[in-house]
Coordinates of C-alpha atoms in Angstrom, one line a residue:
X1 CA 2.3 1.0 23.1
X2 CA 3.3 4.2 21.2
X3 CA 6.8 4.0 19.8
X4 CA 8.7 6.2 17.4
X5 CA 8.1 5.4 13.7
X6 CA 11.7 4.6 13.0
X7 CA 11.8 2.1 15.8
X8 CA 8.4 0.5 14.8
X9 CA 9.5 0.0 11.2
X10 CA 12.8 -1.4 12.3
X11 CA 11.1 -3.9 14.6
X12 CA 8.3 -5.0 12.4
X13 CA 9.4 -4.8 8.8
X14 CA 12.2 -7.0 7.5
X15 CA 13.9 -7.6 4.2
X16 CA 11.9 -10.0 2.1
X17 CA 8.6 -9.4 3.9
X18 CA 5.2 -9.1 2.3
X19 CA 4.0 -5.7 3.3
X20 CA 0.6 -4.1 2.8
X21 CA 0.3 -0.3 3.2
X22 CA -3.5 0.1 2.8
X23 CA -5.6 3.2 2.4
X24 CA -8.1 4.2 -0.3
X25 CA -7.7 7.9 -1.3
X26 CA -7.8 8.6 2.4
X27 CA -5.5 7.7 5.3
X28 CA -2.7 6.4 3.1
X29 CA 0.4 5.6 5.3
X30 CA 2.8 7.8 3.4
X31 CA 5.1 8.6 6.3
X32 CA 5.6 4.9 7.1
X33 CA 6.4 4.2 3.4
X34 CA 9.0 6.9 3.5
X35 CA 10.5 5.4 6.6
X36 CA 10.8 2.0 4.8
X37 CA 12.8 3.8 2.1
X38 CA 15.0 5.5 4.7
X39 CA 15.8 2.2 6.3
X40 CA 16.8 0.7 3.0
X41 CA 14.6 -2.3 3.2
X42 CA 14.9 -4.6 0.2
X43 CA 13.2 -7.5 -1.6
X44 CA 9.7 -6.6 -0.3
X45 CA 6.5 -7.9 -1.8
X46 CA 4.3 -4.8 -1.7
X47 CA 0.6 -5.4 -1.6
X48 CA -2.2 -2.8 -2.0
X49 CA -5.5 -2.6 -3.8
X50 CA -4.7 0.8 -5.3
X51 CA -0.9 1.6 -5.3
X52 CA -0.3 5.3 -5.9
X53 CA 2.6 7.7 -5.5
X54 CA 4.1 6.3 -2.2
X55 CA 4.3 2.9 -4.0
X56 CA 5.9 4.6 -7.0
X57 CA 8.5 6.0 -4.5
X58 CA 9.1 2.6 -2.8
X59 CA 9.6 0.9 -6.2
X60 CA 11.9 3.7 -7.5
X61 CA 14.0 3.4 -4.3
X62 CA 14.6 -0.3 -5.0
X63 CA 12.6 -1.6 -2.0
X64 CA 10.3 -3.9 -4.0
X65 CA 10.8 -7.1 -5.9
X66 CA 7.1 -7.8 -6.5
X67 CA 3.8 -5.8 -6.5
X68 CA 0.5 -7.5 -5.8
X69 CA -2.3 -5.1 -6.8
X70 CA -5.6 -4.4 -8.6
X71 CA -5.0 -0.9 -10.0
X72 CA -2.0 1.4 -10.0
X73 CA -1.7 5.1 -10.9
X74 CA -1.3 8.6 -9.8
X75 CA -5.0 9.4 -9.1
X76 CA -6.3 12.3 -11.1
X77 CA -3.0 12.7 -12.9
X78 CA -1.9 9.7 -14.8
X79 CA 0.7 6.9 -14.7
X80 CA 3.3 5.9 -12.1
X81 CA 6.5 6.3 -14.0
X82 CA 8.9 4.7 -11.5
X83 CA 6.6 1.6 -11.5
X84 CA 6.6 1.6 -15.3
X85 CA 10.4 2.0 -15.5
X86 CA 10.8 -1.0 -13.1
X87 CA 8.5 -3.2 -15.1
X88 CA 9.6 -2.3 -18.6
X89 CA 13.3 -1.6 -18.0
X90 CA 14.1 -3.3 -14.6
X91 CA 15.2 0.0 -13.1
X92 CA 16.5 0.2 -10.5
X93 CA 15.7 -3.5 -10.0
X94 CA 13.3 -5.9 -11.8
X95 CA 9.7 -5.9 -10.6
X96 CA 7.4 -8.8 -10.7
X97 CA 3.7 -8.0 -10.8
X98 CA 0.6 -10.0 -9.8
X99 CA -2.6 -8.3 -10.9
X100 CA -6.1 -8.9 -9.5
X101 CA -9.5 -7.2 -9.7
X102 CA -10.6 -5.0 -6.8
X103 CA -13.1 -7.7 -5.8
X104 CA -10.4 -10.3 -5.9
X105 CA -8.0 -8.4 -3.7
X106 CA -10.8 -7.5 -1.2
X107 CA -11.9 -11.1 -1.0
X108 CA -8.3 -12.3 -0.5
X109 CA -7.9 -10.0 2.5
X110 CA -11.3 -11.2 3.9
X111 CA -10.3 -14.8 3.5
X112 CA -7.0 -14.1 5.2
X113 CA -8.7 -12.3 8.1
X114 CA -11.2 -15.2 8.4
X115 CA -8.5 -17.9 8.6
X116 CA -9.7 -19.4 5.4
X117 CA -7.3 -20.8 2.7
X118 CA -9.0 -19.1 -0.2
X119 CA -11.8 -16.9 -1.3
X120 CA -14.6 -17.6 -3.8
X121 CA -16.2 -15.0 -6.1
X122 CA -18.1 -14.7 -9.4
X123 CA -15.6 -12.2 -10.8
X124 CA -12.8 -12.7 -13.4
X125 CA -15.1 -14.5 -15.9
X126 CA -14.3 -13.3 -19.4
X127 CA -11.2 -11.4 -18.4
X128 CA -7.6 -11.8 -19.4
X129 CA -6.5 -11.9 -15.8
X130 CA -7.4 -15.6 -15.6
X131 CA -4.9 -16.6 -18.3
X132 CA -2.2 -14.3 -16.9
X133 CA -2.4 -15.0 -13.2
X134 CA -1.8 -18.6 -12.1
X135 CA -3.2 -17.7 -8.7
X136 CA -6.7 -17.5 -10.1
X137 CA -8.4 -20.9 -10.3
X138 CA -11.8 -22.2 -11.3
X139 CA -13.8 -24.3 -8.9
X140 CA -17.2 -25.9 -9.1
X141 CA -19.8 -25.1 -6.4
X142 CA -20.7 -28.4 -4.7
X143 CA -24.3 -27.2 -4.2
X144 CA -25.3 -25.7 -7.6
X145 CA -22.6 -26.9 -10.0
X146 CA -21.8 -23.2 -10.9
X147 CA -18.3 -22.4 -12.1
X148 CA -16.7 -19.8 -9.8
X149 CA -13.3 -18.2 -9.3
X150 CA -11.1 -19.0 -6.4
X151 CA -8.1 -16.9 -5.2
X152 CA -5.7 -17.7 -2.3
X153 CA -6.0 -15.9 1.0
X154 CA -3.8 -12.9 1.5
X155 CA -1.9 -12.8 4.8
X156 CA 0.8 -10.1 4.8
X157 CA 3.7 -10.4 7.1
X158 CA 3.1 -6.8 8.0
X159 CA 0.1 -4.5 7.4
X160 CA 0.6 -0.7 7.9
X161 CA -2.2 1.7 8.1
X162 CA -2.8 5.3 9.1
X163 CA -5.7 6.3 11.4
X164 CA -7.0 9.4 13.1
X165 CA -6.3 8.4 16.6
X166 CA -5.6 5.7 19.2
X167 CA -6.1 5.6 22.9
X168 CA -3.4 5.0 25.5
X169 CA -4.2 1.2 25.6
X170 CA -3.5 0.9 21.8
X171 CA -7.0 0.7 20.5
X172 CA -7.2 2.4 17.1
X173 CA -10.1 4.4 15.7
X174 CA -10.5 5.5 12.0
X175 CA -13.5 6.8 10.1
X176 CA -14.4 8.3 6.7
X177 CA -13.4 6.2 3.7
X178 CA -11.9 3.2 5.3
X179 CA -11.3 1.0 2.4
X180 CA -9.9 -2.5 3.3
X181 CA -7.8 -1.4 6.2
X182 CA -9.6 -3.5 8.9
X183 CA -9.4 -6.7 6.9
X184 CA -5.8 -6.1 5.9
X185 CA -4.9 -5.6 9.5
X186 CA -6.8 -8.7 10.7
X187 CA -5.2 -10.8 8.0
X188 CA -1.6 -9.8 8.9
X189 CA 1.0 -11.4 11.2
X190 CA 2.1 -8.0 12.4
X191 CA 0.3 -4.6 12.4
X192 CA 1.7 -1.1 12.6
X193 CA -0.6 1.9 12.8
X194 CA 0.5 5.5 12.5
X195 CA -2.0 8.0 14.0
X196 CA -2.6 11.7 14.1
X197 CA -2.8 11.6 17.9
X198 CA -3.2 9.5 21.0
X199 CA -6.1 10.3 23.4
X200 CA -7.1 9.1 26.8
X201 CA -10.4 7.7 25.5
X202 CA -12.0 7.2 22.1
X203 CA -15.1 9.1 21.5
X204 CA -17.6 7.3 19.2
X205 CA -17.8 8.7 15.6
X206 CA -20.4 7.7 13.0
X207 CA -19.2 5.0 10.7
X208 CA -16.1 4.4 12.8
X209 CA -13.9 1.3 12.6
X210 CA -12.1 0.4 15.8
X211 CA -9.2 -2.0 15.8
X212 CA -8.7 -3.6 19.2
X213 CA -5.3 -3.3 20.8
X214 CA -4.9 -7.1 20.7
X215 CA -4.4 -7.0 16.9
X216 CA -2.1 -4.0 16.9
X217 CA 1.7 -4.5 17.5
X218 CA 2.7 -0.9 17.5
X219 CA 1.3 2.6 17.3
X220 CA 3.4 5.5 16.2
X221 CA 2.2 9.1 16.6
X222 CA 2.9 10.8 13.2
X223 CA 0.8 14.0 12.7
X224 CA 0.3 14.5 9.0
X225 CA 1.4 10.9 8.4
X226 CA -1.1 10.5 5.5
X227 CA -0.1 13.6 3.6
X228 CA -0.5 14.3 0.7
X229 CA -3.6 12.1 1.0
X230 CA -6.1 13.4 3.6
X231 CA -7.2 12.4 7.1
X232 CA -10.9 13.1 7.5
X233 CA -11.4 15.7 10.3
X234 CA -7.7 16.6 10.4
X235 CA -6.5 17.9 6.9
X236 CA -7.4 17.9 3.3
X237 CA -5.9 16.2 0.3
X238 CA -3.0 18.1 -1.3
X239 CA -3.8 17.8 -4.9
X240 CA -0.8 19.9 -6.0
X241 CA 1.5 17.3 -4.5
X242 CA 0.1 14.6 -6.8
X243 CA 0.5 16.8 -9.8
X244 CA 4.0 17.8 -8.9
X245 CA 5.0 14.1 -8.5
X246 CA 4.3 13.5 -12.1
X247 CA 7.3 15.6 -13.2
X248 CA 9.6 14.0 -10.5
X249 CA 8.5 10.5 -11.3
X250 CA 9.1 10.9 -15.0
X251 CA 12.8 11.6 -14.8
X252 CA 15.4 9.4 -13.1
X253 CA 17.6 12.2 -12.2
X254 CA 14.8 14.2 -10.7
X255 CA 13.7 11.2 -8.8
X256 CA 17.3 10.6 -7.6
X257 CA 17.4 14.2 -6.3
X258 CA 14.1 13.6 -4.5
X259 CA 15.3 10.4 -3.0
X260 CA 18.6 12.0 -1.8
X261 CA 16.6 14.7 -0.1
X262 CA 14.4 12.2 1.6
X263 CA 17.2 9.9 2.8
X264 CA 20.1 12.3 3.1
X265 CA 22.2 10.1 0.8
X266 CA 22.8 9.6 -2.9
X267 CA 20.0 8.0 -4.9
X268 CA 20.2 5.1 -7.2
X269 CA 22.6 5.2 -10.1
X270 CA 20.8 6.9 -13.0
X271 CA 23.5 6.0 -15.5
X272 CA 22.0 2.6 -16.2
X273 CA 22.4 1.2 -19.7
X274 CA 18.6 0.9 -19.9
X275 CA 17.1 3.9 -21.6
X276 CA 15.1 6.0 -19.3
X277 CA 11.4 6.4 -19.9
X278 CA 10.7 9.1 -22.5
X279 CA 8.8 12.1 -21.4
X280 CA 5.5 12.4 -23.1
X281 CA 2.1 13.7 -22.3
X282 CA 0.5 10.4 -22.7
X283 CA 3.2 8.3 -21.0

């Protein structure tokens, strides 16, 4: 079941796919995101409740054509500047965005995992999202007559998550802040999990989530695969890395140098006619 990360990404992720790399503060699949960049995948619809710096990197590398999300930023630091550059100046490629609330995104995953066509919730009432997102509809409850919001189920082509460990049969175990990983995996057509280690047998842990091998297409052993986010029980969050990214992300040339180091090739052309984002404390 365990395969090298480059092979797993090559087999499971394709140009044009809808790809969810889920993780909330914890267990973010950063190494897998970097491998997507190295393989030069393009025209992806990236999905995540809270895109942070790895999504900034994917967008800056030109991998994404669309982002579906509910909040985006460099947590504890500020904006995602490659994300902003793509939206406001189409650099390196134009980026379409589809914004939801946290509740809307979570319920979309749940509907997808449940085999339902849409999710129903009370949220969105009184917000501007309804007028700006054609995928949010209003329906009437057939029992009470109450007006509710409906959003389509979310079924990624590929969901990628990071977890603490898997066993040799391919069952995956994660614990700590687990976010929406389980639902995102159950909703997807294909699932790739990077793990800190593979063990013979999974020992029970309080609050654990176990994904059965039948829903996992590939497991890749990638120690440190969530860094600079943290993996509960294995390593802590590297706060300095998030702070350092702010300076890199602000500047196209600095980002190009980072990308060249990651991929071993030249980065995107920074001599675009679009003006780069000005550096400013509040930007």
